PDB file of C-alpha atoms in Angstrom:
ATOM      1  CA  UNK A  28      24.224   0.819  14.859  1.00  0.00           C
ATOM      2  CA  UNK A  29      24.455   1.120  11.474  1.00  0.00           C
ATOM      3  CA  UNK A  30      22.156  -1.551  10.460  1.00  0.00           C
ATOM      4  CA  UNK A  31      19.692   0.169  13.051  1.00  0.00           C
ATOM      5  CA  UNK A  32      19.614   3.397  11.640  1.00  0.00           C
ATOM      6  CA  UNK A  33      19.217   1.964   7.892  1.00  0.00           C
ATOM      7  CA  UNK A  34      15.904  -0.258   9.317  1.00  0.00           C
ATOM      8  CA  UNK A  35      14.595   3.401  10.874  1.00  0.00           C
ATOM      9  CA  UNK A  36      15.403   4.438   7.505  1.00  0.00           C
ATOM     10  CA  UNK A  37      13.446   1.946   5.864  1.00  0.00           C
ATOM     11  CA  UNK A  38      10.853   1.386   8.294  1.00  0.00           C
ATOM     12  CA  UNK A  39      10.188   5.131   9.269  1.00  0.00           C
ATOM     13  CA  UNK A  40      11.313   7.493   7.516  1.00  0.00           C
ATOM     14  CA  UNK A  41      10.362   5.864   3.878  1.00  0.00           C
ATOM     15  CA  UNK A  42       6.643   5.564   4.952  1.00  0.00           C
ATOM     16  CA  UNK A  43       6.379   9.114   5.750  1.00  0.00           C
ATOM     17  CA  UNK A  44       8.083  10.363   2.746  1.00  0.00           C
ATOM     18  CA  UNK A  45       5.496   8.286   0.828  1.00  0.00           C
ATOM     19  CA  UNK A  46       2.862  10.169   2.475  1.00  0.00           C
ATOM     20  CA  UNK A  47       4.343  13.573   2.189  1.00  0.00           C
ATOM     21  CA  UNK A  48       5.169  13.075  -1.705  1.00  0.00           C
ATOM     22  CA  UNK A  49       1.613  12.010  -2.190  1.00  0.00           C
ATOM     23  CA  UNK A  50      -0.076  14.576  -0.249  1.00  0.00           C
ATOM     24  CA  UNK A  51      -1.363  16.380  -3.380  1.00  0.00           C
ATOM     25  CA  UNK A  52      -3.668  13.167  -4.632  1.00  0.00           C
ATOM     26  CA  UNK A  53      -4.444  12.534  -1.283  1.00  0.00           C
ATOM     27  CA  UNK A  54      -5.877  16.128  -0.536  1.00  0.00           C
ATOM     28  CA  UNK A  55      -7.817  16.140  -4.085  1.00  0.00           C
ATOM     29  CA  UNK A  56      -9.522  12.710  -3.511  1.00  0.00           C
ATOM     30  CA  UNK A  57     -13.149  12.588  -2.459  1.00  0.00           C
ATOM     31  CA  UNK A  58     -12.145  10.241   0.803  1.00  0.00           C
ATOM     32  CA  UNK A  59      -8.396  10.007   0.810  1.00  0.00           C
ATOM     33  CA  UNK A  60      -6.855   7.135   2.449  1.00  0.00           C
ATOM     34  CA  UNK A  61      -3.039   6.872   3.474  1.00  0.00           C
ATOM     35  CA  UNK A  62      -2.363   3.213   4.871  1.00  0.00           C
ATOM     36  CA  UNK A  63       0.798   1.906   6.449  1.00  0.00           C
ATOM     37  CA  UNK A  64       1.667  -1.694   7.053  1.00  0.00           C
ATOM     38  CA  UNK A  65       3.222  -2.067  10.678  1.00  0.00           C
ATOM     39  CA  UNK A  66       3.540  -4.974  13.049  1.00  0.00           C
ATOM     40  CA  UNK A  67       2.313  -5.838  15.842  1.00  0.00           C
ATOM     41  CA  UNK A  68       6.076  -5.927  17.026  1.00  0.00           C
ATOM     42  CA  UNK A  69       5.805  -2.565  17.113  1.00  0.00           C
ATOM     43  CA  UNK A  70       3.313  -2.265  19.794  1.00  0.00           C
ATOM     44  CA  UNK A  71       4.438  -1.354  23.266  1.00  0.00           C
ATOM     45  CA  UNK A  72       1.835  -3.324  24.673  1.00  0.00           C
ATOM     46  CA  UNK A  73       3.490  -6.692  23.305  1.00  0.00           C
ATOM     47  CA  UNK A  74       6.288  -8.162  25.197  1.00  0.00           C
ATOM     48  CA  UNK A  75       9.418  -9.392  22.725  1.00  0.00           C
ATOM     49  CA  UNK A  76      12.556  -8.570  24.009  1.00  0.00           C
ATOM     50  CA  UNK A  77      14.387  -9.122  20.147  1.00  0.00           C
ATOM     51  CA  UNK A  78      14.995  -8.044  17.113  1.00  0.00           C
ATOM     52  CA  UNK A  79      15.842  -4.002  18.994  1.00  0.00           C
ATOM     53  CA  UNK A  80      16.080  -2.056  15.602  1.00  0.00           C
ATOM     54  CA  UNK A  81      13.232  -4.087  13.654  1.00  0.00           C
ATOM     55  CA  UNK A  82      10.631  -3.376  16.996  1.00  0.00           C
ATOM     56  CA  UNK A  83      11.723  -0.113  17.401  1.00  0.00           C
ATOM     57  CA  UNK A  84      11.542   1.124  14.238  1.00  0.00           C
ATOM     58  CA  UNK A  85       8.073  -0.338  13.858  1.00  0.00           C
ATOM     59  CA  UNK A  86       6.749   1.330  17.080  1.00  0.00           C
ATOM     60  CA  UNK A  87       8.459   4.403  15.716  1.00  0.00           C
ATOM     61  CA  UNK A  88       6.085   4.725  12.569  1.00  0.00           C
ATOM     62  CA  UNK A  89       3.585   3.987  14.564  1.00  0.00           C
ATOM     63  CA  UNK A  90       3.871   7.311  16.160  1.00  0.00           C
ATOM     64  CA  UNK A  91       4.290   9.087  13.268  1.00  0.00           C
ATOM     65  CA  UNK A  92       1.600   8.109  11.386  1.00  0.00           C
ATOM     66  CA  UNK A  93      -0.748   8.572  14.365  1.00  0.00           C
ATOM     67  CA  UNK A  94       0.804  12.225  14.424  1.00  0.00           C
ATOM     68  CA  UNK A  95      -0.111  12.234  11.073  1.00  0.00           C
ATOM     69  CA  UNK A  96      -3.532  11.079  11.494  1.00  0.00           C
ATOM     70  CA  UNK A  97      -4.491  14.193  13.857  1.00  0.00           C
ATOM     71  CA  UNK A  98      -2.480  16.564  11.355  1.00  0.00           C
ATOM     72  CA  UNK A  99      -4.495  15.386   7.919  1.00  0.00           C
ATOM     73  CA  UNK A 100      -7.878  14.049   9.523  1.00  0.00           C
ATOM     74  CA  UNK A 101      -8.494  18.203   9.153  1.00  0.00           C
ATOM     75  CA  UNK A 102      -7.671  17.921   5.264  1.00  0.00           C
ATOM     76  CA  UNK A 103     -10.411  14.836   4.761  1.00  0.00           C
ATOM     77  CA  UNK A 104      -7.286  12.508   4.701  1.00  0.00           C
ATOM     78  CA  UNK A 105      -7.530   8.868   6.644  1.00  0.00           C
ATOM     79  CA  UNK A 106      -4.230   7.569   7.979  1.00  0.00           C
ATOM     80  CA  UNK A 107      -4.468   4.312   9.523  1.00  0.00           C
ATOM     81  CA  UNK A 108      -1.485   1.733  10.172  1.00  0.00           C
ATOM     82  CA  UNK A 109      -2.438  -2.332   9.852  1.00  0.00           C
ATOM     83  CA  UNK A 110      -0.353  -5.201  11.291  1.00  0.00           C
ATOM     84  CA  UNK A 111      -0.857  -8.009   8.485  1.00  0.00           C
ATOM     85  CA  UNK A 112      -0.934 -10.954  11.011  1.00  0.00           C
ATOM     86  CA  UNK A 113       1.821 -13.986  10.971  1.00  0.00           C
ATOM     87  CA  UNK A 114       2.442 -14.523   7.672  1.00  0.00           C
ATOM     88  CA  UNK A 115       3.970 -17.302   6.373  1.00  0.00           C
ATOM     89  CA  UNK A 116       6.873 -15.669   4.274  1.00  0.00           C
ATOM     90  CA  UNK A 117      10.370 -15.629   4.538  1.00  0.00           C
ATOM     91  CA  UNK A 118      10.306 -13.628   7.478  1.00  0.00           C
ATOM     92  CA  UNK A 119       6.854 -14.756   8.901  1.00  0.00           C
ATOM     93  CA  UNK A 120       8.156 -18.458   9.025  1.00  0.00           C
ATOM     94  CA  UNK A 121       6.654 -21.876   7.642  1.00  0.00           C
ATOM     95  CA  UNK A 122       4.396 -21.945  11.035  1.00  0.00           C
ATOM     96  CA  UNK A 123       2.822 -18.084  10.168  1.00  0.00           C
ATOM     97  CA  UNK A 124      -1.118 -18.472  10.600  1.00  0.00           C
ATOM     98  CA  UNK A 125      -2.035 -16.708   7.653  1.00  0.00           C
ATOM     99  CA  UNK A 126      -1.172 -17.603   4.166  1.00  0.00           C
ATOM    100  CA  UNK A 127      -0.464 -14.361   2.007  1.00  0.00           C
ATOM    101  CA  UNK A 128      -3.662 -14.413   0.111  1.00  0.00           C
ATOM    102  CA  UNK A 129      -5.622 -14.673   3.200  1.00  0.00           C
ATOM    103  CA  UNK A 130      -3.734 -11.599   4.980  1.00  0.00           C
ATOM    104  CA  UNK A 131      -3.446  -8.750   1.543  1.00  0.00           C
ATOM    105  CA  UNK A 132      -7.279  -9.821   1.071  1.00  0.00           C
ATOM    106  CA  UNK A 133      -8.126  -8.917   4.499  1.00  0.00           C
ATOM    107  CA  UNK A 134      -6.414  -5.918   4.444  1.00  0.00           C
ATOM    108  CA  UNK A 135      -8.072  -4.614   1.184  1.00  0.00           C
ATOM    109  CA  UNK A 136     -11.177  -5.407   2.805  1.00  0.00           C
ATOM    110  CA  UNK A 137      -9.871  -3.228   5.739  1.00  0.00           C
ATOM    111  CA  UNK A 138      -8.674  -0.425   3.827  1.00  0.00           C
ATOM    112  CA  UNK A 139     -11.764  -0.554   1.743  1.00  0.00           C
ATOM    113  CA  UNK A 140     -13.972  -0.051   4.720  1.00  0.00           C
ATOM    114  CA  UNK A 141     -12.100   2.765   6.188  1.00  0.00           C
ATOM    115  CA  UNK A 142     -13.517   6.336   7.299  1.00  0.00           C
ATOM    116  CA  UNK A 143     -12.449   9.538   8.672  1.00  0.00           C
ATOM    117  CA  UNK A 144     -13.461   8.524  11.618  1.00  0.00           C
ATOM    118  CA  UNK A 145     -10.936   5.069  11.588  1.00  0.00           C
ATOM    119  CA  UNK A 146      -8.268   7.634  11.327  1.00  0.00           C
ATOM    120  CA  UNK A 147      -4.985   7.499  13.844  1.00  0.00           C
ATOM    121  CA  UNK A 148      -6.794   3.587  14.354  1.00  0.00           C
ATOM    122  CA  UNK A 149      -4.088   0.997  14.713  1.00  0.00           C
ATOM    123  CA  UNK A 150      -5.748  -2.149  13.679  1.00  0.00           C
ATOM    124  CA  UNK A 151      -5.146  -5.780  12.479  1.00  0.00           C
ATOM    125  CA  UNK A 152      -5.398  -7.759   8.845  1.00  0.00           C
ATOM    126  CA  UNK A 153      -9.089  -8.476   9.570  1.00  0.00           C
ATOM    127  CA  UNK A 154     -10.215  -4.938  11.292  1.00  0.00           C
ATOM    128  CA  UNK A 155      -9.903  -5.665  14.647  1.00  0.00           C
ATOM    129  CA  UNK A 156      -8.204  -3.170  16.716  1.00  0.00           C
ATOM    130  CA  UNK A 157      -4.811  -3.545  18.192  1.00  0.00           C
ATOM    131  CA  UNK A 158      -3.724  -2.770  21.343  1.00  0.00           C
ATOM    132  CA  UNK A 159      -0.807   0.211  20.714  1.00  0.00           C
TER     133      UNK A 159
END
């Protein structure tokens, strides 16, 4: 349990203090943007009966930054959460099906794209929505 909580930790809570301690530059910028990097384990809709405090946490930021979405959207601020695809990392595994170029490219591409009206979206590397 204690290696759960320090993941939320990680993995929650430090994504939302992010936000909150830059709140100020966020609320001054023209078309501020606030993006968190998820997974896709994370999503309730997908099936993966592992890994209980790395999934949980994951679908746990999920819901906050979607709170958070409704909550700034009224100050002009996006908040949008991206799941960067299989990687191939450490973690992501030799077999991932992106390499890291291909998925941080994509996902400046993504961010770079993103409205007010993409905010609370929950969407993948190359823009496409994912299921939540």
């Amino acid at each position: 349990y204690d290696g759960w909580l320090r993941t939320f930790e990680v993995n929650t809570l430090g994504p939302l203090r992010v936000l909150q301690a830059l709140l100020p530059p966020l609320a001054r910028a023209d078309a501020g943007k606030a993006v968190t990097i998820t997974s896709q384990l994370g999503a309730l809709s997908f099936e993966v009966p592992t890994s209980y405090a790395y999934c949980s946490s994951k679908a746990a930021v999920n819901k906050v930054m979607r709170m958070a979405a409704q909550e700034l959207e009224r100050e002009g601020i996006a908040v949008c959460l991206i799941h960067p695809g299989w990687v191939r990392t450490d973690m992501g595994g030799p077999k991932g099906e992106l390499s890291v170029d291909e998925s941080a490219e994509g996902i400046v591409r993504v961010i770079e794209g993103l409205t007010l009206a993409d905010s609370g979206s929950f969407l993948k590397w190359n823009g496409e929505p994912h299921g939540w």
